[in-house]
Amino acid sequence: PTEYAISFLKQKGVTDSKELENPEKLAELQQQFITDITPYLVDKNGIKTNTNKIQAQKAATDAAYKKAQLAIKQQEVNALGADAPSDSSYPSIRCQYQKERAFWNQGSPVMDKVLDVKVPFNNMTITARVYYPKDKKYMSCLFYIHGGGFIVGNLDTHDRIMRIMAEESQCTVIGIDYSLSPEAKFPQAILECIAVTDYFHQHADKYQINASSIGYAGDSAGAHIAMATFLWLRDHHYDISFIKALVLY
């Protein structure tokens, strides 16, 4: 079943970790895989009863599918390892960090929907990723700012934690792909987070969020930027009455 699952994923065009880290896509593919492999299981094992069939499907397909995902990811990591820069430059450090996080996002909660939004800022755009938990609209909103020592990390490396936070809090979570240091100088990251906050606050109806109940969350360096963003808004006399929480760790 594992070899079949690998072949199945490749036939469906799943050849890189971006596809494998999309829980919504994987849930759909896994259901297709279960449907495809059921006749094979029944014929090979002689399963007759529905109960035994369901148990066999779950045991065999779950194990095989997870092994197939890991195998494809490992192939990509091996390929990256051959081509990745091996020096101590920032691009090399970021590449290694991306590889380190390659397996961490597996098993993430499935969202109702996930949107990537380009937010205009000066002469550039900032990517924000919006996570909607299932069956919720106009809920509170958390802006998530990822960690990574200010120099590494992006929306993909912290995809799982944002999904978990959305599922557990039942808030819309918006990740901010702020510019990294040392290329971006202080206070670039803070200003980008403010621009994203302003954009979604002004377009709350379009994105179905509650503009009167917003918070900031972040880990490590992201927690520093989250706190700095809040303090910047306060000290520059912005209206911060809609900011209800800071989740920093």
Coordinates of N, CA and C in Angstrom, one line a residue:
P1 N 0.8 -1.2 0.0 CA 0.0 0.0 0.0 C 0.8 1.3 0.0
T2 N 2.0 1.2 0.7 CA 2.9 2.4 0.7 C 3.3 2.8 -0.7
E3 N 3.8 1.8 -1.4 CA 4.3 2.1 -2.8 C 3.1 2.6 -3.7
Y4 N 1.9 2.0 -3.4 CA 0.8 2.5 -4.2 C 0.4 3.9 -3.8
A5 N 0.6 4.3 -2.5 CA 0.2 5.6 -2.1 C 1.2 6.6 -2.7
I6 N 2.5 6.3 -2.7 CA 3.5 7.2 -3.3 C 3.1 7.4 -4.8
S7 N 2.8 6.3 -5.5 CA 2.5 6.4 -6.9 C 1.2 7.2 -7.1
F8 N 0.2 7.0 -6.2 CA -1.0 7.7 -6.3 C -0.8 9.3 -6.1
L9 N 0.0 9.6 -5.1 CA 0.3 11.1 -4.9 C 1.0 11.7 -6.1
K10 N 1.9 11.0 -6.6 CA 2.6 11.6 -7.8 C 1.7 11.7 -9.0
Q11 N 0.8 10.7 -9.2 CA -0.1 10.8 -10.3 C -1.0 12.0 -10.1
K12 N -1.3 12.4 -8.9 CA -2.2 13.6 -8.6 C -1.4 14.9 -8.6
G13 N -0.1 14.8 -9.0 CA 0.7 16.0 -9.1 C 1.3 16.5 -7.8
V14 N 1.3 15.6 -6.7 CA 1.9 16.0 -5.4 C 3.3 15.6 -5.4
T15 N 4.2 16.6 -5.7 CA 5.6 16.3 -5.8 C 6.5 17.2 -4.9
D16 N 5.8 18.1 -4.2 CA 6.6 18.9 -3.3 C 6.0 19.2 -2.0
S17 N 6.7 19.7 -1.0 CA 6.2 19.9 0.3 C 5.1 20.9 0.4
K18 N 5.0 21.9 -0.5 CA 4.0 22.8 -0.5 C 2.6 22.1 -0.6
E19 N 2.5 21.1 -1.5 CA 1.3 20.4 -1.6 C 1.0 19.5 -0.4
L20 N 2.1 18.9 0.2 CA 2.0 18.1 1.3 C 1.6 18.8 2.6
E21 N 1.8 20.1 2.6 CA 1.5 20.9 3.9 C 0.2 21.5 3.8
N22 N -0.6 21.2 2.8 CA -2.0 21.8 2.7 C -3.0 20.7 3.2
P23 N -3.4 20.9 4.4 CA -4.3 19.8 5.0 C -5.6 19.7 4.2
E24 N -6.1 20.8 3.7 CA -7.4 20.7 3.0 C -7.2 19.8 1.7
K25 N -6.1 20.0 1.0 CA -5.8 19.2 -0.2 C -5.6 17.8 0.2
L26 N -4.8 17.6 1.2 CA -4.5 16.2 1.6 C -5.7 15.4 2.1
A27 N -6.7 16.1 2.8 CA -7.9 15.4 3.2 C -8.7 14.9 2.0
E28 N -8.7 15.7 1.0 CA -9.4 15.4 -0.3 C -8.7 14.2 -1.0
L29 N -7.4 14.3 -1.0 CA -6.6 13.2 -1.7 C -6.7 11.9 -0.9
Q30 N -6.7 12.0 0.4 CA -6.7 10.8 1.2 C -8.0 10.1 1.0
Q31 N -9.1 10.8 0.9 CA -10.4 10.2 0.7 C -10.4 9.4 -0.7
Q32 N -9.8 10.1 -1.7 CA -9.7 9.5 -3.0 C -8.8 8.2 -2.9
F33 N -7.8 8.3 -2.1 CA -6.9 7.1 -2.0 C -7.6 6.0 -1.3
I34 N -8.3 6.2 -0.3 CA -9.1 5.2 0.4 C -10.1 4.5 -0.6
T35 N -10.7 5.3 -1.4 CA -11.7 4.8 -2.3 C -11.0 3.9 -3.4
D36 N -9.8 4.4 -3.8 CA -9.1 3.6 -4.8 C -8.5 2.3 -4.3
I37 N -8.0 2.3 -3.1 CA -7.3 1.1 -2.6 C -8.2 0.1 -1.9
T38 N -9.5 0.4 -1.7 CA -10.4 -0.5 -1.0 C -10.6 -1.8 -1.8
P39 N -10.8 -1.8 -3.1 CA -10.9 -3.1 -3.8 C -9.7 -4.0 -3.6
Y40 N -8.5 -3.3 -3.6 CA -7.2 -4.1 -3.5 C -7.2 -4.7 -2.1
L41 N -7.6 -4.0 -1.1 CA -7.6 -4.6 0.3 C -8.6 -5.8 0.4
V42 N -9.7 -5.6 -0.2 CA -10.8 -6.6 -0.1 C -10.3 -7.9 -0.8
D43 N -9.8 -7.7 -2.0 CA -9.4 -8.8 -2.8 C -8.2 -9.6 -2.2
K44 N -7.2 -8.8 -1.7 CA -6.0 -9.4 -1.1 C -6.3 -10.1 0.2
N45 N -7.0 -9.5 1.1 CA -7.2 -10.0 2.4 C -8.5 -10.8 2.6
G46 N -9.3 -10.8 1.6 CA -10.6 -11.6 1.7 C -11.5 -11.0 2.7
I47 N -11.6 -9.7 2.9 CA -12.4 -9.1 3.9 C -13.9 -9.1 3.4
K48 N -14.7 -9.6 4.3 CA -16.1 -9.8 3.9 C -17.0 -8.8 4.6
T49 N -16.9 -8.6 5.9 CA -17.8 -7.7 6.6 C -17.5 -6.3 6.5
N50 N -18.5 -5.4 6.6 CA -18.3 -4.0 6.5 C -17.4 -3.5 7.6
T51 N -17.6 -4.0 8.8 CA -16.8 -3.6 10.0 C -15.4 -3.9 9.8
N52 N -15.0 -5.1 9.4 CA -13.6 -5.4 9.1 C -13.1 -4.6 8.0
K53 N -13.9 -4.4 7.0 CA -13.4 -3.6 5.9 C -13.0 -2.2 6.3
I54 N -13.9 -1.5 7.1 CA -13.6 -0.2 7.6 C -12.3 -0.2 8.4
Q55 N -12.2 -1.1 9.3 CA -11.0 -1.2 10.2 C -9.8 -1.4 9.3
A56 N -9.8 -2.3 8.3 CA -8.7 -2.5 7.5 C -8.3 -1.3 6.7
Q57 N -9.4 -0.6 6.1 CA -9.1 0.6 5.4 C -8.4 1.6 6.2
K58 N -8.8 1.8 7.4 CA -8.2 2.9 8.3 C -6.8 2.5 8.6
A59 N -6.6 1.2 9.1 CA -5.3 0.8 9.5 C -4.3 0.9 8.3
A60 N -4.7 0.3 7.2 CA -3.7 0.2 6.1 C -3.5 1.5 5.4
T61 N -4.6 2.3 5.1 CA -4.5 3.5 4.4 C -3.8 4.6 5.2
D62 N -4.1 4.7 6.4 CA -3.5 5.7 7.3 C -2.0 5.5 7.3
A63 N -1.6 4.3 7.6 CA -0.2 4.0 7.7 C 0.5 4.2 6.4
A64 N -0.1 3.7 5.3 CA 0.6 3.8 4.0 C 0.6 5.2 3.5
Y65 N -0.4 6.0 3.8 CA -0.5 7.4 3.3 C 0.5 8.2 4.0
K66 N 0.7 8.0 5.3 CA 1.7 8.8 6.1 C 3.1 8.5 5.6
K67 N 3.3 7.2 5.4 CA 4.7 6.8 4.9 C 4.9 7.4 3.5
A68 N 3.9 7.5 2.7 CA 4.1 8.0 1.4 C 4.4 9.5 1.4
Q69 N 3.7 10.2 2.3 CA 3.9 11.7 2.5 C 5.4 11.9 2.9
L70 N 5.8 11.1 3.9 CA 7.2 11.3 4.4 C 8.2 10.9 3.3
A71 N 7.9 9.9 2.5 CA 8.9 9.5 1.5 C 9.0 10.6 0.5
I72 N 7.9 11.2 0.1 CA 8.0 12.3 -0.9 C 8.7 13.5 -0.3
K73 N 8.4 13.8 0.9 CA 9.1 15.0 1.6 C 10.6 14.7 1.7
Q74 N 11.0 13.5 2.0 CA 12.4 13.2 2.1 C 13.1 13.3 0.8
Q75 N 12.4 12.9 -0.3 CA 13.0 13.0 -1.6 C 13.3 14.5 -1.9
E76 N 12.3 15.4 -1.5 CA 12.5 16.8 -1.8 C 13.7 17.4 -0.9
V77 N 13.7 16.9 0.4 CA 14.8 17.4 1.3 C 16.1 17.0 0.8
N78 N 16.2 15.7 0.3 CA 17.5 15.2 -0.3 C 17.9 16.1 -1.5
A79 N 16.9 16.4 -2.3 CA 17.2 17.2 -3.5 C 17.7 18.6 -3.1
L80 N 17.0 19.2 -2.1 CA 17.4 20.5 -1.6 C 18.8 20.5 -1.1
G81 N 19.1 19.4 -0.4 CA 20.4 19.3 0.3 C 21.5 19.3 -0.8
A82 N 21.2 18.7 -1.9 CA 22.3 18.7 -3.0 C 22.5 20.1 -3.6
D83 N 21.4 20.9 -3.6 CA 21.5 22.2 -4.3 C 21.6 23.4 -3.4
A84 N 21.4 23.2 -2.1 CA 21.3 24.3 -1.2 C 22.7 24.8 -0.9
P85 N 22.8 26.2 -0.8 CA 24.1 26.7 -0.4 C 24.6 26.2 0.9
S86 N 25.8 25.9 1.1 CA 26.4 25.4 2.3 C 27.1 26.4 3.2
D87 N 27.2 27.6 2.8 CA 27.9 28.6 3.5 C 27.0 29.2 4.6
S88 N 27.5 30.2 5.3 CA 26.8 30.7 6.5 C 26.1 32.0 6.1
S89 N 25.8 32.2 4.8 CA 25.0 33.4 4.3 C 23.6 33.3 4.8
Y90 N 22.9 34.4 4.8 CA 21.5 34.4 5.2 C 20.6 33.5 4.3
P91 N 20.8 33.6 3.0 CA 20.0 32.6 2.2 C 20.2 31.2 2.6
S92 N 21.5 30.8 2.9 CA 21.8 29.4 3.3 C 21.1 29.1 4.6
I93 N 21.2 30.0 5.6 CA 20.5 29.8 6.9 C 19.0 29.6 6.7
R94 N 18.4 30.4 5.9 CA 17.0 30.3 5.7 C 16.6 29.0 5.0
C95 N 17.4 28.6 4.0 CA 17.2 27.3 3.4 C 17.2 26.2 4.3
Q96 N 18.2 26.2 5.2 CA 18.4 25.1 6.2 C 17.2 25.1 7.2
Y97 N 16.8 26.3 7.6 CA 15.6 26.4 8.5 C 14.4 25.8 7.8
Q98 N 14.2 26.2 6.6 CA 13.0 25.7 5.8 C 13.1 24.1 5.8
K99 N 14.2 23.5 5.6 CA 14.4 22.1 5.5 C 14.1 21.5 6.9
E100 N 14.5 22.2 8.0 CA 14.3 21.7 9.3 C 12.8 21.6 9.7
R101 N 12.1 22.6 9.1 CA 10.6 22.6 9.4 C 9.8 21.8 8.5
A102 N 10.4 21.1 7.5 CA 9.7 20.4 6.5 C 8.7 19.4 7.0
F103 N 9.0 18.7 8.1 CA 8.1 17.6 8.6 C 7.2 18.1 9.7
W104 N 7.4 19.3 10.2 CA 6.7 19.8 11.4 C 5.3 20.1 11.1
N105 N 4.9 20.5 9.9 CA 3.6 20.9 9.6 C 2.6 19.7 9.3
Q106 N 3.1 18.5 9.3 CA 2.3 17.4 9.0 C 1.2 17.2 10.1
G107 N 0.0 16.9 9.7 CA -1.1 16.6 10.6 C -1.8 17.9 11.1
S108 N -1.7 19.0 10.4 CA -2.3 20.2 10.8 C -3.8 20.2 10.7
P109 N -4.5 21.0 11.5 CA -5.9 21.0 11.4 C -6.4 21.6 10.1
V110 N -7.5 21.0 9.6 CA -8.1 21.5 8.3 C -9.0 22.7 8.6
M111 N -8.8 23.7 7.8 CA -9.6 25.0 8.0 C -10.8 25.0 7.0
D112 N -11.7 25.9 7.3 CA -12.8 26.1 6.4 C -12.3 26.6 5.1
K113 N -11.4 27.6 5.2 CA -10.7 28.1 4.0 C -9.4 28.8 4.4
V114 N -8.5 28.9 3.5 CA -7.2 29.7 3.7 C -7.0 30.6 2.5
L115 N -6.8 31.9 2.8 CA -6.6 32.8 1.7 C -5.2 33.5 1.9
D116 N -4.5 33.7 0.7 CA -3.3 34.5 0.7 C -3.7 35.9 0.1
V117 N -3.4 36.9 0.8 CA -3.8 38.3 0.5 C -2.6 39.1 0.3
K118 N -2.5 39.9 -0.8 CA -1.4 40.8 -1.0 C -1.8 42.2 -0.5
V119 N -1.2 42.7 0.5 CA -1.5 44.0 1.1 C -0.5 45.0 0.6
P120 N -1.1 46.1 0.0 CA -0.2 47.2 -0.5 C 0.5 47.9 0.6
F121 N 1.8 48.2 0.4 CA 2.5 49.0 1.4 C 3.7 49.7 0.7
N122 N 3.6 51.1 0.6 CA 4.6 51.8 -0.1 C 4.7 51.3 -1.5
N123 N 5.9 50.9 -1.9 CA 6.1 50.4 -3.3 C 6.2 48.9 -3.4
M124 N 5.6 48.2 -2.4 CA 5.7 46.8 -2.4 C 4.4 46.2 -1.9
T125 N 4.3 44.9 -1.8 CA 3.1 44.3 -1.2 C 3.6 43.3 -0.1
I126 N 2.8 43.1 0.9 CA 3.1 42.2 2.1 C 2.1 41.1 1.9
T127 N 2.6 39.9 2.0 CA 1.7 38.7 2.0 C 1.1 38.4 3.3
A128 N -0.2 38.3 3.4 CA -0.9 37.9 4.7 C -1.7 36.7 4.4
R129 N -1.7 35.7 5.3 CA -2.4 34.5 5.1 C -3.5 34.4 6.1
V130 N -4.8 34.2 5.6 CA -5.9 34.3 6.5 C -6.5 32.8 6.7
Y131 N -6.6 32.4 7.9 CA -7.1 31.1 8.3 C -8.4 31.2 8.9
Y132 N -9.4 30.6 8.3 CA -10.8 30.6 8.8 C -11.1 29.2 9.4
P133 N -11.4 29.1 10.7 CA -11.8 27.9 11.3 C -13.2 27.5 10.8
K134 N -13.5 26.3 10.9 CA -14.8 25.8 10.3 C -16.0 26.4 11.1
D135 N -17.0 26.7 10.3 CA -18.3 27.1 10.7 C -18.3 28.4 11.6
K136 N -17.4 29.3 11.4 CA -17.4 30.5 12.1 C -17.3 31.7 11.2
K137 N -18.0 32.8 11.5 CA -18.0 34.0 10.7 C -18.0 35.2 11.6
Y138 N -17.3 36.2 11.2 CA -17.2 37.5 12.0 C -16.8 37.2 13.5
M139 N -15.8 36.3 13.6 CA -15.3 36.1 14.9 C -14.1 37.1 15.2
S140 N -13.6 37.0 16.4 CA -12.4 37.8 16.7 C -11.3 37.4 15.8
C141 N -10.3 38.3 15.7 CA -9.2 38.1 14.8 C -7.9 38.2 15.5
L142 N -6.9 37.3 15.2 CA -5.6 37.4 15.8 C -4.6 37.5 14.6
F143 N -3.8 38.5 14.7 CA -2.6 38.7 13.8 C -1.5 37.9 14.3
Y144 N -1.0 37.0 13.6 CA 0.1 36.1 14.1 C 1.4 36.6 13.4
I145 N 2.5 36.8 14.2 CA 3.8 37.2 13.8 C 4.8 36.1 14.1
H146 N 5.4 35.5 13.1 CA 6.2 34.3 13.4 C 7.6 34.7 14.0
G147 N 8.1 33.7 14.7 CA 9.5 33.8 15.2 C 10.5 33.4 14.2
G148 N 11.8 33.4 14.7 CA 12.9 33.1 13.8 C 14.1 34.0 13.9
G149 N 14.2 34.6 15.1 CA 15.4 35.4 15.4 C 15.4 36.7 14.5
F150 N 14.3 37.1 13.9 CA 14.2 38.2 13.0 C 14.8 38.0 11.6
I151 N 15.5 36.8 11.4 CA 16.2 36.6 10.2 C 15.7 35.4 9.4
V152 N 14.9 34.5 10.0 CA 14.4 33.3 9.3 C 13.0 33.2 9.5
G153 N 12.3 32.3 8.8 CA 10.9 32.0 9.0 C 10.0 32.7 8.0
N154 N 8.8 32.1 7.8 CA 7.9 32.7 6.9 C 6.5 32.1 7.2
L155 N 5.5 32.3 6.4 CA 4.2 31.8 6.6 C 4.1 30.3 6.5
D156 N 5.0 29.7 5.7 CA 5.0 28.2 5.6 C 5.6 27.5 6.8
T157 N 6.7 28.1 7.3 CA 7.4 27.4 8.4 C 6.5 27.4 9.7
H158 N 5.6 28.4 9.8 CA 4.7 28.4 10.9 C 3.2 28.2 10.6
D159 N 3.0 27.5 9.5 CA 1.6 27.2 9.1 C 0.9 26.4 10.1
R160 N 1.5 25.4 10.7 CA 0.8 24.5 11.6 C 0.3 25.3 12.9
I161 N 1.2 26.1 13.5 CA 0.8 26.7 14.7 C -0.3 27.7 14.5
M162 N -0.4 28.3 13.3 CA -1.5 29.3 13.0 C -2.8 28.5 12.8
R163 N -2.7 27.3 12.2 CA -3.9 26.5 12.1 C -4.4 26.0 13.5
I164 N -3.5 25.6 14.3 CA -3.9 25.1 15.7 C -4.5 26.3 16.4
M165 N -3.9 27.5 16.3 CA -4.4 28.6 17.1 C -5.8 29.0 16.6
A166 N -6.0 28.9 15.3 CA -7.4 29.2 14.7 C -8.4 28.2 15.2
E167 N -8.0 26.9 15.2 CA -8.9 25.8 15.6 C -9.2 25.9 17.1
E168 N -8.2 26.1 17.9 CA -8.4 26.1 19.4 C -9.1 27.4 19.9
S169 N -8.8 28.5 19.3 CA -9.4 29.8 19.7 C -10.7 30.1 19.0
Q170 N -10.9 29.5 17.9 CA -12.1 29.8 17.0 C -12.0 31.3 16.6
C171 N -10.8 31.8 16.5 CA -10.6 33.1 15.9 C -10.1 33.0 14.5
T172 N -10.4 34.0 13.6 CA -9.7 34.1 12.4 C -8.2 34.5 12.7
V173 N -7.3 33.7 12.1 CA -5.9 34.0 12.3 C -5.3 34.5 11.0
I174 N -4.6 35.7 11.1 CA -3.9 36.3 9.9 C -2.4 36.3 10.2
G175 N -1.7 35.5 9.4 CA -0.3 35.5 9.5 C 0.3 36.6 8.6
I176 N 1.4 37.2 9.1 CA 2.0 38.4 8.4 C 3.4 38.0 8.0
D177 N 3.7 38.0 6.7 CA 5.0 37.6 6.1 C 5.9 38.9 6.0
Y178 N 6.3 39.3 7.2 CA 7.0 40.6 7.3 C 8.5 40.4 6.7
S179 N 9.1 41.5 6.3 CA 10.4 41.5 5.8 C 11.4 41.1 6.9
L180 N 12.4 40.3 6.5 CA 13.4 39.8 7.5 C 14.6 40.7 7.5
S181 N 15.3 40.7 8.7 CA 16.5 41.3 8.9 C 17.7 40.4 8.4
P182 N 18.8 40.9 8.1 CA 19.3 42.3 8.2 C 18.9 43.1 7.0
E183 N 18.3 42.5 5.9 CA 18.0 43.3 4.7 C 17.0 44.4 5.1
A184 N 16.0 44.1 5.9 CA 15.0 45.1 6.4 C 15.5 45.7 7.7
K185 N 15.6 47.0 7.7 CA 16.1 47.7 8.9 C 14.9 48.1 9.8
F186 N 15.1 48.2 11.1 CA 14.1 48.8 12.0 C 13.7 50.2 11.5
P187 N 12.4 50.5 11.6 CA 11.3 49.7 12.1 C 10.4 49.0 11.0
Q188 N 11.1 48.6 9.9 CA 10.4 48.1 8.7 C 9.3 47.0 9.1
A189 N 9.7 46.0 9.9 CA 8.8 44.9 10.2 C 7.6 45.4 11.0
I190 N 7.8 46.4 11.9 CA 6.7 46.9 12.6 C 5.7 47.7 11.7
L191 N 6.3 48.5 10.9 CA 5.4 49.3 10.0 C 4.6 48.4 9.0
E192 N 5.2 47.3 8.6 CA 4.5 46.3 7.8 C 3.3 45.7 8.5
C193 N 3.6 45.4 9.8 CA 2.5 44.8 10.6 C 1.4 45.8 10.8
I194 N 1.7 47.0 11.0 CA 0.7 48.1 11.1 C -0.1 48.2 9.8
A195 N 0.6 48.2 8.7 CA -0.1 48.3 7.4 C -1.1 47.2 7.2
V196 N -0.7 45.9 7.6 CA -1.6 44.8 7.5 C -2.8 44.9 8.4
T197 N -2.5 45.4 9.6 CA -3.6 45.6 10.6 C -4.6 46.6 10.0
D198 N -4.1 47.8 9.5 CA -4.9 48.8 9.0 C -5.8 48.3 7.8
Y199 N -5.1 47.5 6.9 CA -5.8 47.0 5.8 C -7.0 46.1 6.2
F200 N -6.8 45.2 7.0 CA -7.9 44.3 7.4 C -8.9 44.9 8.3
H201 N -8.5 45.9 9.1 CA -9.4 46.7 9.9 C -10.4 47.5 9.0
Q202 N -9.9 48.0 7.9 CA -10.7 48.8 6.9 C -11.5 47.9 6.0
H203 N -11.1 46.6 5.8 CA -11.8 45.7 4.9 C -12.4 44.5 5.7
A204 N -12.8 44.8 6.9 CA -13.3 43.7 7.8 C -14.5 43.0 7.2
D205 N -15.4 43.7 6.6 CA -16.6 43.0 6.1 C -16.2 42.1 4.9
K206 N -15.3 42.6 4.1 CA -14.9 41.8 2.9 C -14.3 40.4 3.4
Y207 N -13.5 40.4 4.5 CA -12.9 39.2 5.0 C -13.6 38.6 6.1
Q208 N -14.8 39.1 6.5 CA -15.6 38.5 7.5 C -14.9 38.4 8.8
I209 N -14.4 39.5 9.3 CA -13.8 39.5 10.6 C -14.4 40.6 11.5
N210 N -14.3 40.4 12.8 CA -14.9 41.4 13.7 C -13.8 42.5 14.0
A211 N -14.0 43.6 13.4 CA -13.0 44.7 13.5 C -12.9 45.3 14.9
S212 N -13.9 45.0 15.7 CA -13.9 45.6 17.1 C -13.2 44.7 18.1
S213 N -12.7 43.5 17.6 CA -12.1 42.5 18.5 C -10.9 41.9 17.8
I214 N -9.8 42.5 18.0 CA -8.5 42.1 17.3 C -7.4 42.0 18.3
G215 N -6.5 41.0 18.1 CA -5.4 40.9 19.0 C -4.1 40.6 18.2
Y216 N -3.0 40.6 18.9 CA -1.7 40.2 18.3 C -1.2 39.0 19.0
A217 N -0.6 38.1 18.2 CA 0.1 36.9 18.8 C 1.4 36.7 18.1
G218 N 2.4 36.1 18.8 CA 3.6 35.8 18.2 C 4.5 35.0 19.1
D219 N 5.5 34.3 18.4 CA 6.4 33.5 19.2 C 7.8 34.1 19.0
S220 N 8.6 34.0 20.1 CA 10.0 34.4 20.1 C 10.2 35.8 19.5
A221 N 11.0 36.0 18.4 CA 11.1 37.3 17.8 C 9.8 37.9 17.3
G222 N 8.9 37.0 16.9 CA 7.5 37.4 16.5 C 6.8 38.1 17.7
A223 N 7.0 37.5 18.9 CA 6.4 38.1 20.1 C 6.9 39.5 20.3
H224 N 8.2 39.7 20.1 CA 8.8 41.1 20.3 C 8.1 42.0 19.3
I225 N 8.0 41.6 18.0 CA 7.4 42.5 17.0 C 6.0 42.7 17.3
A226 N 5.3 41.7 17.8 CA 3.8 41.9 18.2 C 3.7 43.0 19.2
M227 N 4.5 42.9 20.3 CA 4.5 43.9 21.4 C 4.9 45.2 20.8
A228 N 5.9 45.3 20.0 CA 6.4 46.5 19.5 C 5.4 47.2 18.6
T229 N 4.7 46.4 17.8 CA 3.6 46.9 17.0 C 2.5 47.6 17.8
F230 N 2.1 46.9 18.9 CA 1.1 47.5 19.8 C 1.6 48.8 20.4
L231 N 2.8 48.8 20.9 CA 3.3 50.0 21.6 C 3.5 51.1 20.6
W232 N 3.9 50.8 19.4 CA 4.1 51.8 18.3 C 2.7 52.5 18.0
L233 N 1.7 51.7 17.9 CA 0.4 52.2 17.7 C -0.1 53.1 18.8
R234 N 0.2 52.7 20.0 CA -0.2 53.4 21.2 C 0.6 54.8 21.3
D235 N 1.9 54.7 21.1 CA 2.7 55.9 21.3 C 2.6 56.9 20.1
H236 N 2.0 56.4 19.0 CA 1.8 57.3 17.9 C 0.3 57.7 17.8
H237 N -0.4 57.5 18.9 CA -1.7 58.0 19.1 C -2.7 57.4 18.1
Y238 N -2.5 56.2 17.7 CA -3.6 55.5 16.9 C -4.7 55.1 17.8
D239 N -5.9 54.9 17.3 CA -7.0 54.3 18.0 C -6.7 52.8 18.2
I240 N -6.5 52.4 19.5 CA -6.2 51.0 19.8 C -7.3 50.3 20.6
S241 N -8.4 51.0 20.6 CA -9.5 50.4 21.4 C -10.0 49.1 20.9
F242 N -9.8 48.8 19.7 CA -10.2 47.5 19.1 C -9.2 46.4 19.4
I243 N -8.0 46.7 19.9 CA -7.0 45.6 20.2 C -7.3 45.1 21.6
K244 N -7.8 43.9 21.7 CA -8.3 43.3 23.0 C -7.3 42.3 23.6
A245 N -6.3 41.9 22.9 CA -5.4 40.8 23.5 C -4.0 40.8 22.9
L246 N -3.0 40.4 23.7 CA -1.7 40.1 23.2 C -1.4 38.7 23.7
V247 N -1.0 37.8 22.8 CA -0.6 36.4 23.1 C 0.8 36.2 22.7
L248 N 1.7 36.3 23.7 CA 3.2 36.3 23.4 C 3.9 35.2 24.1
Y249 N 4.7 34.5 23.3 CA 5.4 33.4 24.0 C 6.7 33.1 23.2

